[in-house]
Coordinates of N, CA and C in Angstrom, one line a residue:
X3 N 0.6 -1.3 -0.1 CA 0.2 0.1 0.0 C 1.0 1.5 0.1
X4 N 0.4 2.1 -0.9 CA 1.3 3.4 -1.0 C 0.3 4.7 -0.4
X5 N 0.8 5.3 0.3 CA 0.5 6.7 1.2 C 1.0 7.7 1.2
X6 N 0.8 9.2 0.9 CA 1.4 9.7 0.8 C 0.8 11.2 1.5
X7 N 1.1 11.9 2.4 CA 0.4 13.3 3.2 C 1.4 14.2 2.4
X8 N 0.8 15.6 2.1 CA 1.1 16.8 1.6 C 0.9 17.3 2.2
X9 N 1.8 18.8 2.5 CA 1.3 19.5 3.5 C 0.3 19.7 4.8
X10 N 1.0 18.5 5.6 CA 0.2 18.3 6.6 C 0.2 19.3 7.8
X11 N -0.8 19.3 8.3 CA -0.6 20.0 9.6 C -1.3 19.3 10.4
X12 N -1.8 20.2 11.9 CA -2.4 19.4 13.0 C -4.1 18.9 12.6
X13 N -4.6 19.8 11.9 CA -6.1 19.4 11.3 C -6.0 18.2 10.3
X14 N -5.2 18.5 9.3 CA -5.5 18.1 7.9 C -4.5 18.0 7.1
X15 N -4.2 17.4 6.3 CA -3.4 17.2 5.1 C -4.1 17.9 3.7
X16 N -3.2 18.6 3.3 CA -3.9 19.4 1.9 C -4.1 18.5 0.8
X17 N -3.3 17.8 0.7 CA -3.4 16.3 -0.4 C -3.0 14.9 0.4
X18 N -3.8 14.1 0.0 CA -3.4 12.7 0.5 C -3.7 11.8 -0.9
X19 N -2.3 11.3 -0.9 CA -2.5 10.2 -2.2 C -2.3 8.6 -1.6
X20 N -3.2 8.2 -2.2 CA -3.3 6.3 -1.8 C -3.4 5.5 -2.7
X21 N -2.3 5.0 -3.2 CA -2.0 4.0 -4.3 C -2.2 4.8 -5.5
X22 N -3.0 5.1 -6.3 CA -2.9 6.1 -7.5 C -4.3 7.0 -7.3
X23 N -4.6 7.4 -6.3 CA -5.8 8.2 -6.0 C -5.3 9.5 -5.3
X24 N -5.8 10.5 -5.7 CA -5.3 12.1 -5.0 C -6.5 12.1 -4.4
X25 N -6.4 12.9 -2.9 CA -7.8 13.5 -2.7 C -7.2 14.8 -2.0
X26 N -8.2 15.8 -2.4 CA -7.7 17.1 -2.2 C -8.7 17.6 -0.8
X27 N -8.0 18.2 0.0 CA -9.0 18.9 1.6 C -9.6 19.9 0.5
X28 N -10.6 20.3 1.0 CA -12.0 21.5 0.7 C -10.9 22.6 0.4
X29 N -11.4 23.5 -0.8 CA -10.9 24.5 -1.2 C -11.6 25.4 -1.3
X30 N -11.2 26.8 -1.2 CA -12.3 28.0 -1.2 C -11.5 29.1 -1.8
X31 N -12.2 30.4 -2.1 CA -11.8 31.4 -2.8 C -10.5 32.0 -2.1
X32 N -9.8 32.6 -2.9 CA -8.5 33.4 -2.7 C -9.0 34.5 -1.9
X33 N -10.5 35.2 -2.4 CA -10.4 36.3 -2.0 C -12.6 36.2 -1.5
X34 N -12.5 36.0 -0.3 CA -14.0 35.8 0.2 C -14.9 36.8 0.1
X35 N -14.6 37.9 -0.2 CA -15.4 38.9 -0.7 C -15.8 39.3 -2.2
X36 N -15.4 38.5 -3.0 CA -15.8 38.5 -4.2 C -17.0 37.7 -4.6
X37 N -17.4 38.0 -5.6 CA -18.7 37.5 -6.0 C -18.4 35.8 -6.6
X38 N -19.7 35.5 -6.7 CA -19.5 33.8 -6.7 C -18.6 33.5 -7.9
X39 N -19.1 34.2 -9.2 CA -18.2 33.5 -10.1 C -16.3 33.7 -9.8
X40 N -16.1 35.2 -9.2 CA -14.7 35.0 -8.8 C -14.4 34.2 -7.9
X41 N -15.1 34.2 -6.7 CA -14.9 32.9 -5.8 C -14.6 31.6 -6.4
X42 N -15.8 30.9 -7.3 CA -15.2 30.1 -8.2 C -14.1 29.7 -9.0
X43 N -13.9 30.7 -9.5 CA -12.9 31.0 -10.4 C -11.6 30.7 -9.7
X44 N -11.1 31.5 -8.7 CA -10.2 31.3 -7.5 C -9.9 29.7 -7.1
X45 N -11.3 29.4 -6.7 CA -11.2 28.3 -5.6 C -10.6 27.1 -7.0
X46 N -11.3 27.5 -8.2 CA -10.8 25.9 -9.0 C -9.2 26.3 -9.4
X47 N -8.6 27.5 -9.6 CA -7.2 27.7 -9.8 C -6.5 26.9 -8.4
X48 N -6.9 27.0 -7.3 CA -6.3 26.4 -6.3 C -6.5 24.8 -6.4
X49 N -7.3 24.2 -6.8 CA -7.5 23.0 -7.1 C -6.3 22.5 -8.2
X50 N -6.2 23.4 -9.4 CA -5.4 22.7 -10.4 C -4.2 23.4 -9.8
X51 N -3.6 23.9 -8.9 CA -2.3 23.8 -8.3 C -2.0 22.9 -7.7
X52 N -2.8 22.1 -6.7 CA -2.7 21.1 -5.9 C -2.5 19.7 -6.5
X53 N -3.7 19.7 -7.7 CA -3.6 18.6 -8.3 C -2.0 18.5 -9.0
X54 N -1.8 19.6 -10.1 CA -0.2 19.6 -10.3 C 0.9 18.9 -9.3
X55 N 0.5 19.4 -8.0 CA 1.9 19.2 -7.0 C 1.6 17.8 -6.8
X56 N 0.5 17.0 -6.9 CA -0.1 15.9 -6.6 C 0.5 14.8 -7.6
X57 N 0.7 15.4 -9.1 CA 0.7 14.6 -10.3 C -0.3 14.4 -10.9
X58 N -1.2 15.2 -10.9 CA -2.6 15.0 -11.8 C -3.2 16.3 -12.1
X59 N -4.2 16.1 -12.6 CA -4.9 17.4 -13.3 C -6.4 17.4 -13.4
X60 N -7.0 18.2 -14.4 CA -8.4 18.1 -14.0 C -8.9 17.1 -15.0
X61 N -8.1 16.9 -16.1 CA -8.7 15.9 -17.0 C -8.7 14.3 -16.2
X62 N -8.1 14.3 -15.0 CA -7.9 12.9 -14.6 C -8.8 13.2 -13.1
X63 N -10.1 14.1 -12.8 CA -10.9 14.4 -11.8 C -11.9 13.0 -11.8
X64 N -11.7 12.1 -10.9 CA -12.9 11.3 -10.5 C -14.3 11.7 -10.2
X65 N -14.1 12.7 -9.0 CA -15.3 13.1 -8.3 C -15.1 14.4 -7.9
X66 N -16.3 15.5 -7.5 CA -16.2 16.7 -7.3 C -17.2 16.7 -5.8
X67 N -17.3 17.0 -5.1 CA -18.5 17.5 -4.2 C -18.3 19.1 -4.3
X68 N -19.2 19.8 -4.2 CA -19.1 21.4 -4.6 C -20.3 21.9 -3.5
X69 N -20.1 22.7 -2.1 CA -20.7 23.2 -1.1 C -20.8 24.6 -1.2
X70 N -22.4 25.0 -1.8 CA -22.6 26.1 -1.8 C -23.6 26.7 -0.8
X71 N -23.4 28.0 -0.9 CA -24.0 28.7 0.2 C -25.2 29.1 0.0
X72 N -25.8 29.6 -1.1 CA -27.3 29.8 -1.5 C -27.3 29.3 -2.8
X73 N -28.6 28.2 -3.2 CA -28.7 28.0 -4.7 C -28.9 29.2 -5.6
X74 N -29.2 30.1 -5.1 CA -29.6 31.4 -6.0 C -28.4 31.5 -6.9
X75 N -27.1 30.9 -6.2 CA -25.6 31.3 -7.0 C -25.3 30.0 -7.9
X76 N -26.2 29.0 -8.1 CA -26.1 28.0 -8.5 C -25.6 28.0 -10.3
X77 N -26.5 28.5 -10.9 CA -26.2 29.0 -12.1 C -25.1 29.7 -12.4
X78 N -24.6 30.7 -11.8 CA -23.4 31.6 -11.8 C -22.2 30.6 -11.7
X79 N -22.3 29.7 -10.6 CA -21.0 29.0 -10.3 C -20.9 28.0 -11.3
X80 N -22.1 27.3 -11.9 CA -22.0 26.4 -13.0 C -21.3 26.8 -14.4
X81 N -21.5 28.3 -14.2 CA -20.9 28.8 -15.8 C -19.3 28.8 -15.6
X82 N -18.7 29.2 -14.5 CA -17.9 29.2 -14.1 C -16.9 27.3 -14.0
X83 N -17.6 26.8 -13.6 CA -17.3 25.2 -13.5 C -17.5 24.7 -14.9
X84 N -18.1 24.8 -15.8 CA -18.6 24.1 -17.2 C -17.4 24.9 -17.8
X85 N -17.0 26.0 -18.0 CA -15.8 26.3 -18.8 C -14.8 26.0 -18.2
X86 N -14.4 25.4 -16.8 CA -13.1 24.7 -16.3 C -13.1 23.7 -16.7
X87 N -13.9 22.7 -16.6 CA -14.0 21.3 -16.9 C -13.8 20.9 -18.2
X88 N -12.6 20.1 -18.8 CA -12.0 20.0 -20.1 C -13.2 18.8 -20.7
X89 N -13.9 19.4 -21.6 CA -14.8 18.6 -22.6 C -14.6 16.9 -22.7
X90 N -15.5 16.2 -22.1 CA -15.2 14.9 -22.2 C -14.8 14.2 -20.6
X91 N -14.4 14.9 -20.1 CA -13.4 14.8 -18.8 C -14.3 15.2 -17.6
X92 N -15.6 15.4 -17.4 CA -16.5 15.6 -16.2 C -16.4 14.4 -15.4
X93 N -16.3 14.8 -13.9 CA -16.3 14.2 -12.8 C -17.6 13.4 -12.6
X94 N -17.7 12.5 -11.9 CA -19.0 12.4 -11.1 C -19.2 13.7 -10.1
X95 N -20.1 14.0 -9.9 CA -20.3 15.5 -8.9 C -21.5 15.4 -8.3
X96 N -21.4 16.2 -7.2 CA -22.7 16.7 -6.4 C -22.5 17.8 -6.1
X97 N -23.6 18.4 -5.7 CA -23.9 19.9 -5.2 C -24.6 20.1 -4.4
X98 N -24.2 20.7 -2.8 CA -25.4 20.7 -2.0 C -25.1 22.3 -1.5
X99 N -26.7 22.6 -1.2 CA -26.5 24.0 -0.2 C -25.9 23.6 1.3
X100 N -25.0 24.6 1.8 CA -24.4 24.4 3.0 C -24.1 25.5 3.7
X101 N -24.3 25.7 5.3 CA -23.7 26.6 5.6 C -22.3 26.7 5.9
X102 N -21.3 27.7 5.5 CA -20.1 27.7 5.4 C -19.4 27.9 6.8
X103 N -17.8 27.9 7.0 CA -17.6 28.1 8.0 C -17.0 29.4 8.3
X104 N -17.1 30.1 7.1 CA -17.1 31.7 7.2 C -18.5 32.1 6.4
X105 N -19.2 33.1 6.9 CA -20.6 33.7 6.0 C -20.0 34.3 4.9
X106 N -19.1 35.0 4.5 CA -18.6 35.5 3.2 C -18.3 34.8 2.6
X107 N -18.1 33.2 2.9 CA -17.5 32.6 1.6 C -18.8 31.6 0.8
X108 N -19.1 31.9 -0.4 CA -20.1 31.2 -1.2 C -20.0 30.0 -1.9
X109 N -18.9 29.1 -1.6 CA -18.4 28.1 -2.1 C -17.3 27.2 -1.9
X110 N -17.1 26.1 -1.6 CA -16.1 25.4 -1.6 C -16.2 24.0 -2.3
X111 N -15.0 23.5 -2.5 CA -14.9 22.2 -3.5 C -13.9 21.3 -2.9
X112 N -14.4 19.5 -2.8 CA -13.5 19.0 -2.3 C -13.4 18.1 -3.4
X113 N -12.4 17.3 -3.8 CA -12.2 17.0 -5.1 C -11.0 15.4 -5.2
X114 N -11.7 14.3 -5.6 CA -10.9 12.8 -5.8 C -10.1 12.8 -7.1
X115 N -9.2 12.4 -7.3 CA -8.5 12.5 -8.7 C -7.6 11.3 -8.9
X116 N -7.6 11.0 -10.1 CA -6.5 9.8 -10.4 C -5.1 10.5 -10.5
X117 N -3.9 9.7 -10.4 CA -2.7 10.4 -10.9 C -2.6 10.1 -12.2
X118 N -1.6 10.9 -12.6 CA -1.4 10.8 -14.1 C -0.4 9.6 -14.3
X119 N -0.6 8.9 -15.3 CA 0.4 7.8 -15.5 C 1.3 8.3 -16.8

C-alpha cells in the first residue's frame, strides 16, 4: 500500500495520495469578499495547483463535491465550472447547499482524482 500526505498540519493534509488516487482537502476562494464567479474561479485555480503538485490534473478528476452557500448562485457557479472542466472529462459530481465555515464564503469544493500515468 502506498500512502503519501502532503502539506500536513495538525488538523489535516491538503493532499493525500493513496495508491493512484489523489484526495484534496476542501478549497475555497482566494478572496472571500468576491462574487460567486470570482470565488469559484480562484477556488478552481487552487485545485489546479494542488492537483499539479500531486501529479494529476483536471482531466483526471474522478469526483467533485461542491458546497454552495445559497442555491441562487448555482447557475453563476456552474458557468465557471463548465468552462473549467475539459470537454469529455466531467467527474462524478454532487452539489449541495450548505452553511459555510465563514459567512462570506459562497462556495467550497472537495475533489478526488487519479494520478497521471
